[in-house]
Coordinates of C-alpha atoms in Angstrom, one line a residue:
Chain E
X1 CA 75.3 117.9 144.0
X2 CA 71.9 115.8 143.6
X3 CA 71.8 116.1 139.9
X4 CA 75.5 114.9 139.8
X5 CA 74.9 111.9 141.1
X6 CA 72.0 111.0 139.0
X7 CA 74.7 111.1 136.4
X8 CA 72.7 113.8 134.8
X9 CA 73.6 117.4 133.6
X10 CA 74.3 119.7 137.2
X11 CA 71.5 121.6 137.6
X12 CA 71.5 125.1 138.9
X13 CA 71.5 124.3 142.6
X14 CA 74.4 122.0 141.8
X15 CA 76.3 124.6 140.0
X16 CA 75.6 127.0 142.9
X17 CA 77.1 124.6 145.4
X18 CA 80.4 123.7 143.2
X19 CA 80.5 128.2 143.2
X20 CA 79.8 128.5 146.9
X21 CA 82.3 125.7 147.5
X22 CA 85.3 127.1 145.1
X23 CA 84.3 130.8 146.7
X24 CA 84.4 130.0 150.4
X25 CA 87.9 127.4 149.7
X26 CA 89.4 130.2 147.4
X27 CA 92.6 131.0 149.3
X28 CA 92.7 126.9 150.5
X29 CA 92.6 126.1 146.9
X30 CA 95.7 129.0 146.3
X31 CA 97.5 127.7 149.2
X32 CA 97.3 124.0 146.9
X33 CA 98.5 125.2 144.1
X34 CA 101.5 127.5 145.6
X35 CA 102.2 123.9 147.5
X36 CA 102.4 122.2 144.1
X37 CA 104.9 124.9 142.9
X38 CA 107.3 125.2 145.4
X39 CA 107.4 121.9 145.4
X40 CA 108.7 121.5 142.0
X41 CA 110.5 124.4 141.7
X42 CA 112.6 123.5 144.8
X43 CA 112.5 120.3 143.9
X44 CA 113.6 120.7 140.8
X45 CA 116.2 123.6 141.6
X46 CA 118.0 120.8 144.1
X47 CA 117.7 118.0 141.9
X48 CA 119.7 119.9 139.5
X49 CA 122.8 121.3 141.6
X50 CA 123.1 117.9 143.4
X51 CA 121.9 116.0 139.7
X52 CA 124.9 118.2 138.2
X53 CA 127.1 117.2 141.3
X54 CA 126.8 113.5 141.1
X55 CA 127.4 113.2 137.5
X56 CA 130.6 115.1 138.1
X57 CA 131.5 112.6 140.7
X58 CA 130.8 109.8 138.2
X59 CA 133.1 111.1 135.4
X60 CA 135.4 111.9 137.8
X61 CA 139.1 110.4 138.4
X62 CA 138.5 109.6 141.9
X63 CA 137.4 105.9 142.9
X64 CA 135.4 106.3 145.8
X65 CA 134.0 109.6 143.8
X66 CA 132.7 107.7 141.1
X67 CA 131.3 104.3 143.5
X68 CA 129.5 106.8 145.4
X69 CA 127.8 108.4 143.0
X70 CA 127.0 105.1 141.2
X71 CA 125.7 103.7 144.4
X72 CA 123.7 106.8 144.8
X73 CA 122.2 106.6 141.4
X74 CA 121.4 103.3 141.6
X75 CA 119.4 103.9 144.9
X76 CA 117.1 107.1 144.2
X77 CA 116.4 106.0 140.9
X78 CA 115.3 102.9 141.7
X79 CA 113.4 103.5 144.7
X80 CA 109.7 104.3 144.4
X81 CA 109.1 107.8 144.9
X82 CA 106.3 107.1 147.6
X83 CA 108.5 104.6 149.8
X84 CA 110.9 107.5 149.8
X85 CA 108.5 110.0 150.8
X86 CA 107.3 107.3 153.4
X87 CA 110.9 106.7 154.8
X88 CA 111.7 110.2 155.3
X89 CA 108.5 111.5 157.0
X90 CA 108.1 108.3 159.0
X91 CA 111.2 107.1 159.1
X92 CA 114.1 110.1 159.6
X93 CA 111.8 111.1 163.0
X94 CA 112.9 107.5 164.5
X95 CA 116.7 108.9 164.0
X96 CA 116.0 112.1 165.8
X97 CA 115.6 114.0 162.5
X98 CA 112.5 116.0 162.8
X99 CA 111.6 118.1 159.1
X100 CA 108.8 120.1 159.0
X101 CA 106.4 118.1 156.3
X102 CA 106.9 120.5 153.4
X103 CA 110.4 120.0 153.1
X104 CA 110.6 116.1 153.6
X105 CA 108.4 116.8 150.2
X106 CA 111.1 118.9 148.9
X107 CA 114.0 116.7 149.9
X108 CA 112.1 113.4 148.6
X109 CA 111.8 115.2 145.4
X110 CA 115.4 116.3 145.1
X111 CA 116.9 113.0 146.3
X112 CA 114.6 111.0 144.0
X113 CA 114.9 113.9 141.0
X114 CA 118.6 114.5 141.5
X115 CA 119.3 110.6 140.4
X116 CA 117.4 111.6 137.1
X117 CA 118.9 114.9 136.4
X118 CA 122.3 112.5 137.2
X119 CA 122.0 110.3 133.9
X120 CA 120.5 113.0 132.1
X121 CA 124.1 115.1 132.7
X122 CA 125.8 111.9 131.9
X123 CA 124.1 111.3 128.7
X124 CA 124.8 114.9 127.8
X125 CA 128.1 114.6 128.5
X126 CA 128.3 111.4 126.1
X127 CA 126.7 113.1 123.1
X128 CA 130.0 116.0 123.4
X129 CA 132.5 114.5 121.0
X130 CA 135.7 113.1 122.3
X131 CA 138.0 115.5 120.0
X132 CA 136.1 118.6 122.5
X133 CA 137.7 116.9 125.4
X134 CA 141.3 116.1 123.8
X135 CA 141.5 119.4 122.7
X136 CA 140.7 120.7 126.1
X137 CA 143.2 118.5 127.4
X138 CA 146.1 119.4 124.5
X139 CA 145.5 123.3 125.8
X140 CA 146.5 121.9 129.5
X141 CA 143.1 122.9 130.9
X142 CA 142.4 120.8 134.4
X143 CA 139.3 118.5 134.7
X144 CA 137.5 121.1 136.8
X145 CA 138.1 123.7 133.8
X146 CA 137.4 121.6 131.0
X147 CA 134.0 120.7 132.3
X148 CA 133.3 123.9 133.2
X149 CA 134.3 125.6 130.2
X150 CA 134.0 123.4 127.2
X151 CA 131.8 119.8 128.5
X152 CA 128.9 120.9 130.8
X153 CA 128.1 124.3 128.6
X154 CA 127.5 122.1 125.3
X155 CA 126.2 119.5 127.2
X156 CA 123.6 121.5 128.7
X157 CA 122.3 122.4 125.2
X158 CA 121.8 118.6 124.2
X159 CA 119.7 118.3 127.8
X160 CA 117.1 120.6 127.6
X161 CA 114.4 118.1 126.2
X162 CA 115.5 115.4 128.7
X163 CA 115.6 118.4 131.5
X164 CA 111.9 119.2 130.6
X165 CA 110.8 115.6 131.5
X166 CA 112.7 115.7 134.3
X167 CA 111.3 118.8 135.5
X168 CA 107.8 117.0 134.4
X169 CA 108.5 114.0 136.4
X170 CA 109.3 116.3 139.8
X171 CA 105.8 117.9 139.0
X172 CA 103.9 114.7 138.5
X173 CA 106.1 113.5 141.3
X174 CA 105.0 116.3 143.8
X175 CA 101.6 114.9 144.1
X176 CA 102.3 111.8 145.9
X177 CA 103.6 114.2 148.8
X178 CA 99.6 114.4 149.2
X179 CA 99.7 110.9 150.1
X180 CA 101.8 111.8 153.5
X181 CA 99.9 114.8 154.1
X182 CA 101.6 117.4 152.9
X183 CA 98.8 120.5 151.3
X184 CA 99.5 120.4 147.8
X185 CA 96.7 120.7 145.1
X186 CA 96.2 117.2 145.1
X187 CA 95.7 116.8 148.8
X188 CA 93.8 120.1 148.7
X189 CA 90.9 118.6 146.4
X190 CA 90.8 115.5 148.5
X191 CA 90.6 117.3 151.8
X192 CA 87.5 119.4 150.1
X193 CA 86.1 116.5 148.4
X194 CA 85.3 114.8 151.8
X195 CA 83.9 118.0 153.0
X196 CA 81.5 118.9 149.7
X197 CA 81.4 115.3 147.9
X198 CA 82.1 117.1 144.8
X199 CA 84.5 114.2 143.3
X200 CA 84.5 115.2 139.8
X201 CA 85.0 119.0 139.8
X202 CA 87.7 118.5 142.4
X203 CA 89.5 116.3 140.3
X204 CA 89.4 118.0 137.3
X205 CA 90.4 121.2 138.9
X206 CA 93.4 119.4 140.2
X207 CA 93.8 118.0 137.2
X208 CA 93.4 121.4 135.0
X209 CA 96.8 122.2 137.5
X210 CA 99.3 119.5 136.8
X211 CA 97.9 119.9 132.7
X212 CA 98.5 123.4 132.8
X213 CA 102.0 123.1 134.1
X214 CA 103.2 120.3 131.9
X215 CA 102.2 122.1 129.1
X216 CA 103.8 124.9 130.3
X217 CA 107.0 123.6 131.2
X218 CA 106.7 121.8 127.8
X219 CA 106.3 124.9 126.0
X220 CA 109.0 126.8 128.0
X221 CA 111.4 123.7 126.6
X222 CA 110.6 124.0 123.0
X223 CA 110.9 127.9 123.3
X224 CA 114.5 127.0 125.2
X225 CA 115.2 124.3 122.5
X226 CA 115.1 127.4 119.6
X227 CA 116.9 129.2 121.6
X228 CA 120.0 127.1 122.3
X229 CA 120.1 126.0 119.1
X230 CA 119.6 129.6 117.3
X231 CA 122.6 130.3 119.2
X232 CA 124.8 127.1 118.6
X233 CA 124.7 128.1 115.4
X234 CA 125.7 131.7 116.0
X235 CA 128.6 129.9 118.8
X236 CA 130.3 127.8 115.5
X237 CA 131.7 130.8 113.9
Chain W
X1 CA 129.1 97.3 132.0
X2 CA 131.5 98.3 129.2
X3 CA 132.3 102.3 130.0
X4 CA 130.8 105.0 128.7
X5 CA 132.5 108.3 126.6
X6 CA 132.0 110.0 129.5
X7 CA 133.7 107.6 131.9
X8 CA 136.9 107.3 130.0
X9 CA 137.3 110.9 128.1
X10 CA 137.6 113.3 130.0
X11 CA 140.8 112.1 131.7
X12 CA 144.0 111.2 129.9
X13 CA 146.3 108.6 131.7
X14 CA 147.3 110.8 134.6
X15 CA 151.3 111.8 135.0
X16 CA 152.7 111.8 138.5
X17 CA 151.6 115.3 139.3
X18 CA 147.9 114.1 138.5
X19 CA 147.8 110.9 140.2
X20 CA 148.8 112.5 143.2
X21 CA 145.9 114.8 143.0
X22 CA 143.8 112.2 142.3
X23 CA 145.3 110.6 145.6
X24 CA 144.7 113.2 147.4
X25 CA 141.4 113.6 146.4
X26 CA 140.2 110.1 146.9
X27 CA 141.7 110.3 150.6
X28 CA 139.5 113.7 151.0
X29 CA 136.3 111.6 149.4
X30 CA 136.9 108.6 151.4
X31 CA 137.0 110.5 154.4
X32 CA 134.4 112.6 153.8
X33 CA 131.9 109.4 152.9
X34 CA 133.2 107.8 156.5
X35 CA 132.1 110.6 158.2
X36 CA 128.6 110.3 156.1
X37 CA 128.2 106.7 157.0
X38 CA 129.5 107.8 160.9
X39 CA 127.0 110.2 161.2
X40 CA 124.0 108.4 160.0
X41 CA 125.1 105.4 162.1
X42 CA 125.1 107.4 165.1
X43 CA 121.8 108.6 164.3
X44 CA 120.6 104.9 164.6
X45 CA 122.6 104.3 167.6
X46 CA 121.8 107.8 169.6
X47 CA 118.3 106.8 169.0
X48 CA 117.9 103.6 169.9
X49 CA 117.1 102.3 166.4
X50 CA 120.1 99.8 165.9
X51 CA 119.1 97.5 168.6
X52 CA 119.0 94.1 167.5
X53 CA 115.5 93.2 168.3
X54 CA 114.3 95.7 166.2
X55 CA 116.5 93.9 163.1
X56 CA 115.9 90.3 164.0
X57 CA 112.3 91.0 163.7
X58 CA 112.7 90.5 159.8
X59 CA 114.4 87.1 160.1
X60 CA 110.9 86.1 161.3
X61 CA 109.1 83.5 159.5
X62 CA 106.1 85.5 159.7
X63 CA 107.4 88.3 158.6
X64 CA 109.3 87.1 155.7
X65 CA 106.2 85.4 154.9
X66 CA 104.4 88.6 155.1
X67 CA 106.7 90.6 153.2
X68 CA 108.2 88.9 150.5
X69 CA 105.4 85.9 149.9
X70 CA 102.0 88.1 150.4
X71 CA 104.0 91.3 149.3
X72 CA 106.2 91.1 146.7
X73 CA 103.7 88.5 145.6
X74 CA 101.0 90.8 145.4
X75 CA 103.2 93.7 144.0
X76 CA 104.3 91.1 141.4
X77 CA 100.7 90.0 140.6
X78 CA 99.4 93.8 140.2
X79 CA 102.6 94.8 138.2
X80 CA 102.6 91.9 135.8
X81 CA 98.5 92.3 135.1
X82 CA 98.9 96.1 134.9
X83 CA 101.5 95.5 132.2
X84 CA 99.1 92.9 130.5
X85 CA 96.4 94.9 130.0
X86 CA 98.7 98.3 129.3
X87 CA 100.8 97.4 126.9
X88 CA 98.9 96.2 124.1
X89 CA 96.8 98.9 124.8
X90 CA 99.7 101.4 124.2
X91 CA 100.5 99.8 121.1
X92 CA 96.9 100.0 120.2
X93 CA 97.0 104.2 121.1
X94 CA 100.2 104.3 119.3
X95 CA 98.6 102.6 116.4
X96 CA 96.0 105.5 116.5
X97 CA 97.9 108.6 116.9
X98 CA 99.8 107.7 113.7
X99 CA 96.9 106.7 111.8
X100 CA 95.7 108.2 108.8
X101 CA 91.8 108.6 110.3
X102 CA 91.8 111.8 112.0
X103 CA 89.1 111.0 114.7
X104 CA 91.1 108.0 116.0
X105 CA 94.5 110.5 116.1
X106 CA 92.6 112.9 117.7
X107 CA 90.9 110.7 120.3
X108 CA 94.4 108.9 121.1
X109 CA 96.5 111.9 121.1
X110 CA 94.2 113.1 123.5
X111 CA 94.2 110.1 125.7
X112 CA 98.1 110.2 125.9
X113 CA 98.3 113.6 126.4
X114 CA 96.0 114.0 128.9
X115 CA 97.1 110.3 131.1
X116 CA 100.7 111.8 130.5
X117 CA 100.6 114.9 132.4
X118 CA 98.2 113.6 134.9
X119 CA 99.9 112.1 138.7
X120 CA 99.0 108.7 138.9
X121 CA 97.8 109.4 142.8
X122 CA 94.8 111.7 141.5
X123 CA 93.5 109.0 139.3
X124 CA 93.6 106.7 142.1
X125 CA 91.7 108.9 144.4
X126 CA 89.5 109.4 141.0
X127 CA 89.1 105.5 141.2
X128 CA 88.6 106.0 145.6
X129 CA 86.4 108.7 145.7
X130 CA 84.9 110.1 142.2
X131 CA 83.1 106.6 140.8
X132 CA 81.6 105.0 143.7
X133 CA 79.3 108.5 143.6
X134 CA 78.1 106.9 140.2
X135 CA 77.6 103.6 141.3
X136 CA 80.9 101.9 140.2
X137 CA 82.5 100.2 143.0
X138 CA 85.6 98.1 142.1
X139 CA 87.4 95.8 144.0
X140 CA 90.3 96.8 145.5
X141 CA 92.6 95.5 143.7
X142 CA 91.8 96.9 140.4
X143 CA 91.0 100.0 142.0
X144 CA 95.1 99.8 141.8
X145 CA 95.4 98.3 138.8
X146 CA 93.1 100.2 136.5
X147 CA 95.1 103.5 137.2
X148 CA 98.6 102.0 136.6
X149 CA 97.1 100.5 133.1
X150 CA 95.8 104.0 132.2
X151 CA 98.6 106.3 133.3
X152 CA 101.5 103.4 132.0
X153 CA 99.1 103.4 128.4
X154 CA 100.1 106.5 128.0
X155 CA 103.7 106.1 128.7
X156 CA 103.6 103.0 126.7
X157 CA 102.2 104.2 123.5
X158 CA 105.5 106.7 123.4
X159 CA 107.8 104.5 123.5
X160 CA 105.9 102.2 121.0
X161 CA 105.4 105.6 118.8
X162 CA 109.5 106.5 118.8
X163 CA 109.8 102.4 118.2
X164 CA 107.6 102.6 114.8
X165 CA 109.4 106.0 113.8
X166 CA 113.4 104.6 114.5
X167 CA 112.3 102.3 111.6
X168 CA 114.0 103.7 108.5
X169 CA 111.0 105.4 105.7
X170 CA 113.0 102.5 103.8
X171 CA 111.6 100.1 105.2
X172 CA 108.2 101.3 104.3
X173 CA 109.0 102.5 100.9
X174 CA 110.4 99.1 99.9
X175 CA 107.6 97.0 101.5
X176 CA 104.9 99.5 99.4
X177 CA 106.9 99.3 96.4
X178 CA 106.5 95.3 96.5
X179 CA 102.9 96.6 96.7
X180 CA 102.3 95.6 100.1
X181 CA 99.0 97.9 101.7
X182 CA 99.8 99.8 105.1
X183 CA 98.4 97.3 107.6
X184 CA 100.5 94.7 106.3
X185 CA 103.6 97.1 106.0
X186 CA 102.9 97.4 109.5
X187 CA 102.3 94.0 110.7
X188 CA 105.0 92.6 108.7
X189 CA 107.9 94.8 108.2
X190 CA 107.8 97.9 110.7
X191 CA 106.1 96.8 114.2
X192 CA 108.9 93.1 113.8
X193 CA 111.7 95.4 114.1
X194 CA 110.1 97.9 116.3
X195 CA 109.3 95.8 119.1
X196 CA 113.0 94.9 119.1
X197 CA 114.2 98.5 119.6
X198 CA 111.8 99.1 122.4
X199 CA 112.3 95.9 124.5
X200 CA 114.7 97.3 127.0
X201 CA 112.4 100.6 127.0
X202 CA 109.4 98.2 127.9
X203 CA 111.3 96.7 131.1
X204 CA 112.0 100.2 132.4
X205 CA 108.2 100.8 131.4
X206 CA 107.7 97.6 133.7
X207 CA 110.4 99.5 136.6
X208 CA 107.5 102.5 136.2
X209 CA 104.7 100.3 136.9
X210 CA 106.3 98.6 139.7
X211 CA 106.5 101.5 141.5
X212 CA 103.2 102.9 140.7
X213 CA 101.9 99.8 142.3
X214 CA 103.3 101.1 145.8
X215 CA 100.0 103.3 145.6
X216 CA 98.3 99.9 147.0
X217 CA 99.2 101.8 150.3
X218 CA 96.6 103.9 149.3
X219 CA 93.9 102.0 148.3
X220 CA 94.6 99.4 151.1
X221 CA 96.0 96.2 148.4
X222 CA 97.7 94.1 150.2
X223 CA 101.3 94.9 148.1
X224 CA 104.5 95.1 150.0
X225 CA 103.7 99.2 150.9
X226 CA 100.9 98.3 152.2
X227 CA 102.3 95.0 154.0
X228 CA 104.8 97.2 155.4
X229 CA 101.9 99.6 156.6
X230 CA 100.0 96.9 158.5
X231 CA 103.6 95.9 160.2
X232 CA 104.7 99.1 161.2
X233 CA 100.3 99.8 162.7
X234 CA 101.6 96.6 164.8
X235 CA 105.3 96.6 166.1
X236 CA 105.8 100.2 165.0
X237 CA 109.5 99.7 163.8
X238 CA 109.2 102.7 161.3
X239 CA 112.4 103.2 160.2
X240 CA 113.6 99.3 160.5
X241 CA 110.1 98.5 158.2
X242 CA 110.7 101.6 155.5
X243 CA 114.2 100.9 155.1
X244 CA 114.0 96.8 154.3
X245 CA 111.4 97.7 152.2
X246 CA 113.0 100.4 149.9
X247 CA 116.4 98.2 149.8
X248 CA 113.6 95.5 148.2
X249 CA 112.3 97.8 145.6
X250 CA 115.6 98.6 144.5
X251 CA 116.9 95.5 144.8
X252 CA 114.0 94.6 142.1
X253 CA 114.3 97.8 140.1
X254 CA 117.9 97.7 139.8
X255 CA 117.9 94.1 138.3
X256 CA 115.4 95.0 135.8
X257 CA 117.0 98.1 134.9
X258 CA 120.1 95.7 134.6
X259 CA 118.2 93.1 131.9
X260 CA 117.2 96.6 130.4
X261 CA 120.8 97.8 129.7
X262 CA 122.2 94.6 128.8
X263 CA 119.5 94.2 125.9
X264 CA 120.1 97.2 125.0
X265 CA 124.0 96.9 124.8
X266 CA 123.2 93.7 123.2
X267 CA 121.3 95.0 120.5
X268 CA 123.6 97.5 119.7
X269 CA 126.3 94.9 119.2
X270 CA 123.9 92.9 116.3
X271 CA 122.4 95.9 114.9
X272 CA 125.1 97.2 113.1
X273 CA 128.5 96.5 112.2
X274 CA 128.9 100.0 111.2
X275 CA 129.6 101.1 114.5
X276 CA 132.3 103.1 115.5
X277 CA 134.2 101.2 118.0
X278 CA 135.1 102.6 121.1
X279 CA 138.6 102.5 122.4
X280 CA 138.6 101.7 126.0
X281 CA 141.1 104.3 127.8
X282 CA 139.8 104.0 131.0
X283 CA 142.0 102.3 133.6
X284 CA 140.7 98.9 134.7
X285 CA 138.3 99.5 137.9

């Protein structure tokens, strides 16, 4: 810890406190990243069903349908991500709605993630050619059918990219849960950093986390992306 | 907003048996959004929250001063220097991952990469916590600001990297064959045209910083969050505070997301005649 801040190379009783440090917080450190996942993972999980749901209310036939999910749209994704964070853990107690912390993350995420996944859907929907739908229509399928059947399946191939970044964006996203107190990796290294003073290794550790996993989900979308496509050209025939 | 495919195509003019459905069902949603707006008002009520003290309080001169004068001023100030500083320097990292030297790809790949996939609130607490160990102790507002311009760099050199390559090889083959180098293909020919195509991207780049600025309630900058911090350590009117404020970011966001889409819709009128033009089925809203 001395050599660090002499901005020198850590020395070997530096490099024994950083191990002593990471050893004694092991399960702490876990218990971050774990945070971190089910963050995203639920976040991104509800952001998709509701995502999915509001872009069926905005191509829907049904005024109030279509107003409502505009108006939602309009709100989540324009709202900072922290304010809604701040709103709901600060805000819903006023109203007699208690959460427990983790899951005002969770819903922040999906209310503020959903209104991505939303115009993602949409766009996907508005890359599926217009001949998919009359045809739908000419067979007499219902709206509920022909997006079930013929729109959302194609469209989903079209979204995978754009679903990546979304799923990115919940990740990166997750971390400002930290900022109202909730234990994820980034909250984690701060918590430890004001205990040890150990700035730099705390940040890149946290930082080796959100890397790792955007990478990951960025690889898990190319790998989808093959996929989809080997098999769109298998689904022509 | 002219309607999208996916507004008008899915749905042929309904017959009698459809529009009742369809009347039926925007009974059912009406309802079912009264009930929503119902419930969440008796929420307010129940708890004491709709009082009109605790709403008059931002008809205050103060107040207004507080918010939108030191506030949105400040989240203005941070946002418009942010974007200053980061967008040039996007175009600059842009400039370098295409380029033909491999150290500057290499170095600005990895800067893009890496500012990319990293949450804008570590880099802050990097700013907070990690430099003043060595010494470097900025001010507090660029502690704000110097994150937003590295993370938004990142962002920005993307959209300025799918700008260059929506340019047709065309372009550049034409402009060589007049024996014109690469800078000056650049300069003059490709970057012209790509600015255009990324304009409305820009503003929504602009909507991104914006909200990264809220971090000021981190690092104590006296931005609206953090006006709206100080307020609610005084009166406490949590919920009141939070709300007024997010109905201001949106408010913002939502008319620069607005000049966005019309730019873009404008763009695609001049662009090209070419297009195919869209028959509008969709009953008049």
């Amino acid at each position: 810890m001395a050599a660090l801040t002499t901005g020198g190379r850590p020395g070997k009783d530096a490099m024994d406190t950083i191990w002593t440090m990471l050893r004694d917080n092991a399960t702490f450190l876990l218990n971050g990243v774990l945070t971190t996942i089910g963050l995203t993972v639920l976040g991104f999980t509800g952001a998709l069903v509701l995502g999915t749901l509001v872009a069926i209310f905005r191509v829907s036939p049904v005024t109030p349908l279509r107003v409502l999910g505009t108006v939602y749209v309009e709100f989540f994704r324009n709202v900072p991500l922290l304010t809604l964070l701040i709103l709901i853990v600060f805000g819903l107690p006023d109203i007699g709605l208690l959460l427990p912390l983790f899951w005002c993350g969770v819903l922040g995420l999906v209310l503020a993630g959903s209104a991505f996944v939303c115009e993602t859907v949409r766009s996907g929907i508005n890359t599926i050619g217009v001949g998919q739908s009359e045809a739908a229509r000419a067979l007499g399928m219902s709206f509920t059918t022909q997006l079930r059947l013929i729109i959302l399946p194609q469209a989903f191939r079209t979204m995978v990219q754009p679903l990546v970044n979304n799923f990115i964006g919940i990740l990166i996203g997750s971390s400002l849960a930290a900022a109202v107190g909730v234990s994820d990796i980034t909250n984690v290294t701060q918590q430890l950093n004001i205990r040890y003073a150990e700035a730099v290794v705390l940040f890149l550790i946290a930082g080796a986390v959100y890397l790792v996993f955007a990478l990951g989900a960025g690889g898990v979308g190319a790998w989808l992306e093959r996929l989809v496509t080997r098999s769109r050209i298998g689904g022509t025939r | 907003m002219a309607a999208d495919t996916a507004t008008r195509v899915l749905f042929d003019e309904p017959g009698p048996r459809g529009r009742a459905t369809i009347r039926l069902a925007t009974v059912v949603a009406l309802v079912l959004v009264a009930l929503l707006v119902a419930g969440a008002v008796r929420q307010f009520a129940v708890s004491g929250q709709l009082a009109p003290y605790r709403w008059q309080f931002f008809t205050y001169t103060a107040i207004v001063q507080r918010l939108v004068v030191d506030g949105i001023g400040n989240t203005f100030l941070a946002t418009a220097v942010a974007a200053v500083f980061a967008f040039p320097l996007g175009l600059v990292l842009a400039l370098g991952r295409i380029s033909h030297a491999r150290m500057l790809r290499s170095v600005s790949t990895g800067w893009i990469e890496f500012f990319r996939s990293m949450p804008m609130i570590l880099v802050v607490y990097a700013f907070l916590l990690a430099l003043p160990r060595f010494g470097i102790v900025l001010p507090v507002f660029w502690m704000l600001v110097v994150p937003m311009i590295l993370v938004s760099s990142a962002t920005t050199a993307e959209v300025f990297r799918a700008g260059i390559r929506a340019i047709d090889r065309g372009q550049w083959e034409a402009a060589q064959s007049l024996g014109m180098g690469r800078a000056l293909v650049m300069t003059q020919i490709v970057l012209p045209q790509a600015f255009r195509i990324v304009l409305p991207n820009l503003l929504t780049g602009l909507v991104s910083l914006l909200k990264d600025s809220t971090l000021g309630y981190v690092v104590s900058y006296g931005e609206l969050m953090q006006q709206g911090k100080e307020l609610v350590a005084y009166y406490h009117y949590m919920i009141q505070t939070y709300l007024v404020i997010a109905l201001v970011y949106v408010l913002i966001n939502w008319l620069l997301t607005r000049l966005a889409s019309w730019l873009q819709a404008r763009m695609g009128t001049r662009r090209t005649a070419a297009r195919p033009i869209e028959v509008d089925l969709e009953p008049a809203q």
